[in-house]
Coordinates of C-alpha atoms in Angstrom, one line a residue:
M1 CA 8.5 1.6 -10.3
V2 CA 6.5 -0.7 -12.5
K3 CA 8.9 0.0 -15.5
N4 CA 12.2 -0.6 -13.8
K5 CA 10.8 -2.9 -10.9
G6 CA 12.3 -0.6 -8.1
F7 CA 12.7 2.7 -7.3
L8 CA 16.1 3.3 -9.5
P9 CA 15.5 4.4 -12.7
S10 CA 16.9 2.0 -15.3
D11 CA 17.4 4.8 -18.0
P12 CA 19.8 7.6 -17.1
L13 CA 17.7 9.7 -19.2
E14 CA 14.8 9.5 -17.0
I15 CA 16.5 11.0 -14.0
P16 CA 16.2 14.9 -15.2
T17 CA 12.6 14.4 -15.7
Q18 CA 11.9 12.3 -12.4
R19 CA 14.0 15.1 -10.3
N20 CA 11.7 18.0 -11.9
Q21 CA 8.8 16.1 -10.8
I22 CA 10.1 15.6 -7.3
K23 CA 11.4 19.2 -7.3
K24 CA 7.7 20.4 -7.9
I25 CA 6.3 18.3 -5.5
V26 CA 8.6 19.2 -2.8
F27 CA 8.0 22.9 -3.2
S28 CA 4.3 22.3 -3.0
L29 CA 4.4 20.9 0.5
Y30 CA 4.8 23.8 2.5
Q31 CA 2.0 25.8 1.1
A32 CA -0.3 22.7 0.8
C33 CA -0.1 22.7 4.5
V34 CA -1.1 26.3 5.4
Q35 CA -3.1 27.6 2.5
P36 CA -6.6 27.7 3.2
D37 CA -8.7 24.8 2.2
P38 CA -9.0 24.4 -1.7
I39 CA -12.7 23.6 -1.6
S40 CA -14.4 25.3 1.4
K41 CA -11.8 28.3 1.4
I42 CA -11.7 28.1 5.6
S43 CA -8.7 29.2 6.7
F44 CA -6.2 26.5 8.1
K45 CA -3.8 26.3 10.7
L46 CA -2.7 23.1 11.5
D47 CA -1.7 21.4 14.9
A48 CA -0.1 18.1 13.7
I49 CA 0.5 16.4 10.4
I50 CA 0.1 12.9 9.6
A51 CA 2.1 11.3 6.5
N52 CA 3.6 8.3 5.0
P53 CA 7.3 7.8 5.2
P54 CA 8.0 8.8 1.6
A55 CA 5.1 11.7 1.3
Y56 CA 4.9 13.1 -1.6
D57 CA 1.2 13.2 -2.4
V58 CA 0.2 16.7 -1.4
L59 CA 0.4 19.1 -4.1
S60 CA -2.9 21.2 -4.2
T61 CA -5.2 18.3 -3.0
V62 CA -4.0 17.7 0.3
G63 CA -6.9 16.4 2.6
R64 CA -7.8 18.2 5.7
S65 CA -9.5 16.4 8.6
F66 CA -11.3 18.8 11.1
H67 CA -11.8 18.1 14.5
P68 CA -13.6 20.2 17.3
R69 CA -10.1 20.1 19.3
R70 CA -7.4 20.4 16.6
Q71 CA -6.7 20.3 12.7
I72 CA -4.5 18.1 11.1
A73 CA -3.2 18.0 7.7
V74 CA -3.5 14.3 6.2
V75 CA -0.5 14.5 3.9
F76 CA -1.5 11.5 1.7
S77 CA -5.2 11.6 2.2
K78 CA -7.3 11.9 -1.1
H79 CA -10.5 13.5 0.3
H80 CA -12.0 15.6 3.1
C81 CA -13.4 14.3 6.2
E82 CA -15.5 16.5 8.3
D83 CA -16.2 16.4 12.1
N84 CA -14.1 13.6 12.8
I85 CA -10.7 12.4 12.2
C86 CA -11.1 10.2 9.2
L87 CA -8.1 8.0 8.3
K88 CA -9.8 5.7 5.7
E89 CA -8.2 7.4 3.1
I90 CA -4.7 6.4 4.0
V91 CA -5.0 3.4 2.2
S92 CA -4.9 5.1 -1.1
N93 CA -2.2 4.5 -3.3
T94 CA 1.4 6.1 -2.9
R95 CA 4.3 6.6 -4.8
L96 CA 7.9 6.1 -3.3
D97 CA 9.8 8.6 -4.8
L98 CA 10.4 11.1 -2.3
H99 CA 12.2 11.0 1.1
T100 CA 10.5 12.7 4.3
G101 CA 9.4 15.8 2.9
H102 CA 6.8 16.2 5.6
M103 CA 9.6 16.1 8.3
H104 CA 11.0 19.2 7.1
V105 CA 7.5 21.0 7.1
A106 CA 6.9 19.8 10.7
E107 CA 10.2 21.3 11.9
A108 CA 9.4 24.5 10.1
L109 CA 5.6 24.9 11.4
K110 CA 6.6 23.6 14.8
V111 CA 4.0 20.8 14.9
P112 CA 4.3 17.1 15.9
I113 CA 3.8 14.5 13.1
H114 CA 2.6 10.9 13.0
I115 CA 3.6 8.7 10.3
F116 CA 1.2 5.6 8.9
F117 CA 2.2 3.3 5.9
T118 CA 0.9 0.0 4.4
M119 CA 4.3 -1.4 4.3
P120 CA 7.1 -1.5 7.0
W121 CA 9.5 1.2 7.0
T122 CA 10.9 1.0 10.2
P123 CA 14.3 -1.1 11.0
T124 CA 13.7 -4.6 12.0
S125 CA 15.6 -7.7 12.2
E126 CA 12.6 -9.9 11.1
F127 CA 12.3 -8.9 7.8
P128 CA 14.2 -6.7 5.1
H129 CA 13.0 -3.2 3.8
P130 CA 10.6 -4.2 1.2
L131 CA 12.3 -2.3 -1.4
S132 CA 15.6 -3.6 -0.7
R133 CA 15.6 -7.4 -2.2
I134 CA 18.0 -8.5 0.7
K135 CA 17.5 -12.4 1.3
Q136 CA 19.9 -12.8 4.2
P137 CA 18.7 -12.2 7.7
I138 CA 21.9 -10.8 8.7
G139 CA 21.2 -7.9 6.2
Y140 CA 17.6 -7.4 7.2
R141 CA 18.0 -4.6 9.8
I142 CA 20.7 -2.6 7.8
S143 CA 18.7 -2.9 4.7
Y144 CA 16.6 -0.1 5.9
Q145 CA 19.5 2.4 6.3
I146 CA 20.6 1.4 2.9
V147 CA 17.2 2.3 1.1
D148 CA 16.9 5.3 3.3
A149 CA 20.6 6.6 2.2
M150 CA 20.1 5.8 -1.4
I151 CA 17.0 7.8 -1.7
W152 CA 18.6 10.6 0.5
L153 CA 21.7 10.8 -2.0
G154 CA 19.4 11.1 -4.9
I155 CA 17.3 14.2 -3.6
R156 CA 19.2 15.8 -0.8
D157 CA 20.1 18.9 -3.1
I158 CA 16.4 19.2 -3.5
I159 CA 15.4 18.9 -0.1
N160 CA 18.4 21.3 0.9
D161 CA 17.1 24.1 -1.6
F162 CA 13.5 23.5 -0.4
R163 CA 14.5 23.9 3.3
K164 CA 16.5 27.4 2.6
K165 CA 14.2 28.8 0.1
E166 CA 10.9 27.8 1.3
L167 CA 11.2 26.8 4.9
K168 CA 13.9 29.3 5.8
L169 CA 15.7 26.3 7.5
R170 CA 19.2 25.3 7.7
P171 CA 20.4 22.6 5.1
V172 CA 20.9 19.2 6.4
T173 CA 24.4 18.3 6.3
Y174 CA 25.1 15.6 3.7
L175 CA 26.6 13.1 5.9
K176 CA 24.4 13.7 8.8
G177 CA 22.3 11.1 9.7
S178 CA 19.2 12.8 10.7
Y179 CA 17.7 13.1 7.0
S180 CA 15.5 10.2 8.0
S181 CA 12.8 10.1 10.6
P182 CA 13.9 10.6 14.4
H183 CA 13.8 7.6 16.6
D184 CA 10.9 9.1 18.7
V185 CA 8.4 9.9 15.8
P186 CA 5.4 7.6 16.0
Y187 CA 4.7 5.4 13.3
G188 CA 1.3 3.1 12.7
Y189 CA 1.3 0.5 10.0
L190 CA -1.9 -0.5 8.3
W191 CA -1.6 -4.3 8.2
S192 CA -3.4 -7.0 10.5
P193 CA -1.2 -8.2 13.5
H194 CA -2.4 -11.7 12.8
L195 CA -0.7 -11.6 9.4
V196 CA 2.3 -10.0 10.3
P197 CA 2.7 -9.5 14.1
K198 CA 4.7 -6.4 15.5
P199 CA 8.4 -7.3 15.5
K200 CA 9.8 -7.7 18.7
D201 CA 12.5 -5.1 18.4
W202 CA 10.1 -2.3 17.5
G203 CA 9.2 0.2 20.6
P204 CA 6.2 1.7 22.1
N205 CA 6.1 4.3 19.8
I206 CA 5.3 2.0 16.7
D207 CA 1.7 0.5 16.3
V208 CA 0.2 -2.2 13.9
V209 CA -3.3 -1.1 13.7
G210 CA -5.1 -3.4 11.1
F211 CA -5.9 -3.2 7.5
C212 CA -8.2 -0.4 6.5
F213 CA -11.0 -0.8 4.0
L214 CA -13.3 1.1 1.9
D215 CA -16.6 -0.5 1.9
L216 CA -17.8 0.1 -1.7
A217 CA -20.2 -3.1 -1.8
S218 CA -23.2 -1.4 -0.7
N219 CA -23.6 0.6 -4.0
Y220 CA -22.5 -1.9 -6.2
V221 CA -24.7 -3.6 -8.7
P222 CA -23.1 -6.5 -10.5
P223 CA -23.8 -6.9 -14.4
E224 CA -26.5 -9.6 -15.1
S225 CA -23.9 -11.3 -17.1
L226 CA -21.6 -12.0 -13.9
V227 CA -24.7 -13.2 -11.9
Q228 CA -25.7 -15.4 -14.4
W229 CA -22.1 -17.0 -15.0
L230 CA -21.8 -17.7 -11.2
D231 CA -25.3 -19.5 -11.1
R232 CA -24.3 -21.9 -13.8
D233 CA -22.0 -23.7 -11.5
K234 CA -23.0 -22.8 -7.6
E235 CA -20.9 -26.1 -6.3
K236 CA -17.7 -24.9 -7.9
K237 CA -16.2 -21.7 -6.7
P238 CA -14.3 -19.8 -9.5
V239 CA -10.6 -18.5 -9.0
Y240 CA -10.2 -14.7 -9.4
I241 CA -7.2 -13.5 -11.5
G242 CA -6.4 -9.8 -11.8
F243 CA -3.4 -7.5 -11.8
G244 CA -5.2 -4.2 -11.3
S245 CA -3.8 -1.2 -13.0
L246 CA -0.3 -2.8 -13.5
P247 CA 0.7 -2.7 -17.2
L248 CA 1.7 -6.2 -18.4
P249 CA 4.5 -7.1 -20.6
E250 CA 2.6 -9.7 -22.7
P251 CA -1.0 -9.8 -21.7
K252 CA -1.8 -12.2 -24.7
K253 CA 0.7 -14.6 -23.3
M254 CA -0.3 -14.5 -20.0
M255 CA -3.9 -14.9 -20.7
N256 CA -3.0 -18.1 -22.7
V257 CA -1.4 -19.4 -19.6
I258 CA -4.3 -18.6 -17.2
V259 CA -6.7 -20.2 -19.5
Q260 CA -4.6 -23.3 -19.8
A261 CA -4.1 -23.4 -16.1
L262 CA -7.6 -23.1 -15.2
H263 CA -8.6 -25.8 -17.8
K264 CA -5.8 -28.1 -16.6
T265 CA -6.9 -27.9 -13.3
G266 CA -10.6 -28.1 -13.9
Q267 CA -11.4 -24.7 -12.2
R268 CA -13.7 -21.8 -13.5
G269 CA -12.0 -18.5 -13.4
I270 CA -12.8 -14.7 -13.3
V271 CA -10.3 -12.6 -15.1
N272 CA -10.1 -8.9 -14.3
K273 CA -8.9 -7.0 -17.3
G274 CA -7.4 -4.3 -15.4
W275 CA -5.2 -1.8 -17.2
G276 CA -2.9 -4.5 -18.6
G277 CA -5.0 -5.9 -21.4
L278 CA -5.9 -9.0 -20.0
G279 CA -9.2 -10.9 -21.4
D280 CA -8.4 -11.5 -25.0
L281 CA -9.9 -15.2 -25.7
E282 CA -9.3 -15.1 -29.5
G283 CA -6.5 -17.3 -30.7
L284 CA -5.7 -19.4 -27.5
D285 CA -3.5 -22.5 -27.3
L286 CA -7.0 -24.5 -26.6
D287 CA -9.0 -26.6 -28.5
L288 CA -12.1 -25.2 -27.0
S289 CA -15.4 -23.8 -28.6
K290 CA -16.4 -20.5 -27.6
G291 CA -19.1 -21.7 -25.5
Q292 CA -16.6 -23.9 -23.5
L293 CA -14.5 -20.7 -23.2
E294 CA -17.2 -18.6 -21.9
D295 CA -18.1 -21.2 -19.3
L296 CA -14.6 -21.6 -18.3
V297 CA -13.8 -17.9 -18.0
Y298 CA -15.6 -14.9 -17.2
V299 CA -13.8 -11.4 -18.1
L300 CA -14.5 -8.7 -15.8
D301 CA -14.2 -5.3 -16.2
N302 CA -14.2 -3.8 -12.8
C303 CA -15.8 -4.5 -9.6
P304 CA -15.3 -3.7 -5.8
H305 CA -13.0 -6.4 -4.1
D306 CA -15.2 -6.1 -0.9
W307 CA -18.1 -7.3 -3.1
L308 CA -16.3 -10.0 -5.2
F309 CA -14.2 -11.7 -2.5
L310 CA -16.4 -10.8 0.6
R311 CA -20.1 -10.9 -0.4
C312 CA -19.5 -12.9 -3.4
S313 CA -18.0 -15.6 -1.1
A314 CA -21.0 -15.8 1.1
V315 CA -23.4 -16.1 -2.0
H316 CA -21.8 -17.9 -4.7
G317 CA -18.1 -18.2 -3.6
I318 CA -14.8 -16.9 -4.9
D319 CA -12.4 -19.6 -3.5
N320 CA -8.8 -18.6 -4.5
K321 CA -7.3 -15.5 -5.7
V322 CA -4.2 -15.0 -7.9
H323 CA -3.2 -11.3 -8.2
H324 CA -0.3 -8.8 -8.1
G325 CA 0.2 -8.4 -4.3
G326 CA -0.9 -4.9 -3.5
A327 CA -1.6 -4.2 0.2
G328 CA -5.2 -3.6 -0.7
T329 CA -6.0 -6.4 -2.6
T330 CA -4.1 -8.7 -0.5
A331 CA -6.2 -7.5 2.6
A332 CA -9.6 -7.7 0.9
G333 CA -8.9 -11.4 -0.1
L334 CA -7.4 -12.5 3.2
R335 CA -10.4 -10.9 4.7
A336 CA -12.8 -13.1 2.6
A337 CA -10.7 -16.4 3.5
C338 CA -9.3 -16.7 0.3
P339 CA -5.9 -18.5 -0.3
T340 CA -3.8 -16.4 -2.1
T341 CA -1.1 -16.7 -5.0
I342 CA 0.6 -13.5 -5.4
V343 CA 2.4 -12.5 -8.8
P344 CA 4.6 -9.6 -7.5
F345 CA 5.7 -6.7 -10.0
F346 CA 7.6 -4.3 -7.9
G347 CA 7.6 -2.5 -4.7
D348 CA 6.0 -4.1 -1.6
Q349 CA 4.4 -6.8 -3.5
P350 CA 7.1 -9.3 -3.2
F351 CA 6.8 -8.6 0.6
W352 CA 3.1 -9.4 0.9
G353 CA 3.7 -12.9 -1.3
E354 CA 6.3 -14.0 1.3
Q355 CA 3.9 -13.0 4.3
V356 CA 1.2 -14.9 2.5
H357 CA 3.1 -17.8 2.0
V358 CA 5.0 -17.8 5.5
R359 CA 1.4 -18.0 6.9
G360 CA 0.5 -21.0 4.8
I361 CA -2.1 -19.6 3.1
G362 CA -0.4 -19.5 -0.4
P363 CA 2.2 -20.8 -2.5
P364 CA 5.6 -19.0 -2.8
P365 CA 5.0 -15.9 -4.8
I366 CA 5.6 -16.2 -8.8
P367 CA 7.5 -13.1 -10.0
V368 CA 5.6 -11.7 -12.9
D369 CA 8.8 -12.6 -15.0
E370 CA 8.4 -16.3 -14.1
F371 CA 4.4 -16.4 -14.7
K372 CA 4.7 -20.0 -16.3
L373 CA 2.1 -22.7 -16.8
E374 CA 3.7 -25.0 -14.5
K375 CA 3.9 -22.7 -11.6
L376 CA 0.4 -21.3 -12.1
V377 CA -1.0 -24.9 -11.9
N378 CA 0.9 -26.0 -9.1
A379 CA -0.1 -22.8 -7.5
I380 CA -3.9 -23.4 -8.0
Y381 CA -3.4 -27.2 -6.6
F382 CA -1.8 -25.6 -3.5
M383 CA -4.7 -23.1 -2.9
L384 CA -7.4 -26.1 -3.4
D385 CA -5.8 -27.9 -0.4
T386 CA -8.3 -28.4 2.4
E387 CA -5.6 -27.4 5.1
V388 CA -4.7 -24.1 3.2
K389 CA -8.1 -23.2 3.0
N390 CA -8.7 -24.1 6.7
R391 CA -5.7 -21.7 7.4
A392 CA -7.1 -19.1 5.4
S393 CA -10.5 -19.1 7.2
A394 CA -8.7 -19.0 10.7
L395 CA -7.0 -15.9 9.6
A396 CA -10.1 -14.2 8.2
A397 CA -11.9 -15.2 11.8
A398 CA -9.2 -13.7 13.5
M399 CA -9.3 -10.2 11.3
K400 CA -13.1 -10.2 11.5
N401 CA -12.9 -8.4 14.7
E402 CA -10.1 -5.9 13.5
D403 CA -11.1 -2.1 12.7
G404 CA -7.9 -0.6 11.2
V405 CA -9.6 2.9 11.1
A406 CA -10.5 3.0 14.7
G407 CA -7.0 1.5 15.6
A408 CA -5.2 4.3 13.4
V409 CA -7.4 6.7 15.3
N410 CA -6.6 5.4 18.7
A411 CA -2.7 5.5 17.8
F412 CA -3.0 8.9 16.8
H413 CA -4.8 10.1 20.0
K414 CA -2.2 7.9 21.9
H415 CA 0.7 9.6 20.8
F416 CA -0.6 13.3 20.0
S417 CA -0.9 15.4 23.3
L418 CA -4.2 17.2 23.5
K419 CA -2.9 20.4 24.9
K420 CA -0.3 21.8 22.6
P421 CA 1.7 24.6 24.9
K422 CA 1.2 28.0 23.6
D423 CA 5.1 28.8 24.1
E424 CA 6.2 25.8 22.5
V425 CA 9.3 26.2 20.3
A426 CA 11.5 24.3 18.0
A427 CA 14.3 22.4 19.6
P428 CA 17.9 23.7 18.3
S429 CA 18.5 20.4 16.2
G430 CA 15.1 18.5 16.1
L431 CA 11.4 18.7 15.3
C432 CA 9.7 20.9 17.3
S433 CA 10.7 19.1 20.5
L434 CA 9.1 15.7 19.4
R435 CA 9.5 14.2 22.7
G436 CA 7.5 16.4 24.4
C437 CA 4.9 16.6 21.9
F438 CA 4.3 13.1 22.2
G439 CA 4.6 12.6 25.7
G440 CA 8.1 11.3 25.8
H441 CA 7.9 8.2 23.8

């Protein structure tokens, strides 16, 4: 997706390789939900599945959450959680290259399923599917069906092979609409309703539960050089610029734009190297000494967002952010009351860029292909506006009392029956009588 700026391969030669990868993943789904726990070796019989819409991330490392009354396969969790239902790990990164594999496993095992995700996957007339790039409101709702259909057409033979050989189920008819999620499956979306309110055309089986955060700051010790750099000018809060793990097409050129924009706007900046190769201060188009450059820009290797954005904001101050627009990075910055400029690369990043701009806490997103000096300068000036900062602070205050983890757990309990009938059987053409499993929603 990074390479192709979407989920469609740009090189036809990549298709067989990607399909083979998907096939291996698909055929691992069932065993991942029924085999003994890979770490504790405890036998496992699940009562429910929690997954994301394009669940693939289960191979041999499916997280299992243990609870005194039920066992749950968390189909995209990275870690174990014992003695309670822990959903923090559902904020982990996911790839969008598989369609509803978890639905077929739920059907075979006759268990209910609850979908959680960090970007919208339920049709609405209020905004388009984040992968569709549809701009006209009239096409917003149908964009979800279009994305679903395109993914299904690309892997339907793999899914049906999986159903027949592994699950012993009938294949799904190619033209049948049930390859997508049934309408009564509950969904929980992991973002703040103060940033993106629940659309009016979403029913009671859909919840917007709030952002989830992994609090890593308590164990983080910042490098002394960073502390000293921040101490040089406590009055001027720096701008954070970073693009995480994303590969950059021209890191040297981007670094040149970043440093020039900081110099032109009179701001100091913290640049996160990431995986893209940012941070080279040699040979820039600026007539500044080494000392002046080092005072202007601090190049950071790695740092927990909650320390850099939230705690640092209370001590020294990260005032504004320029980043790629991943859901987690966006959430961390907004919680710290940072005006935000999003430079989207692919996936849901343009969606978050638009939402930040609509709320007035950031300029229009700058696609990475349009990352130019003039646009970045204008974006920094936009973020420095007092009204923008006030709106960011108001949003942070509204988010302060949110607990996305608790919200996700509560949503799960709301939809999942406490008592599972012993004689429950699969519906003739559905997924384990889902209406019954979830109280008729």
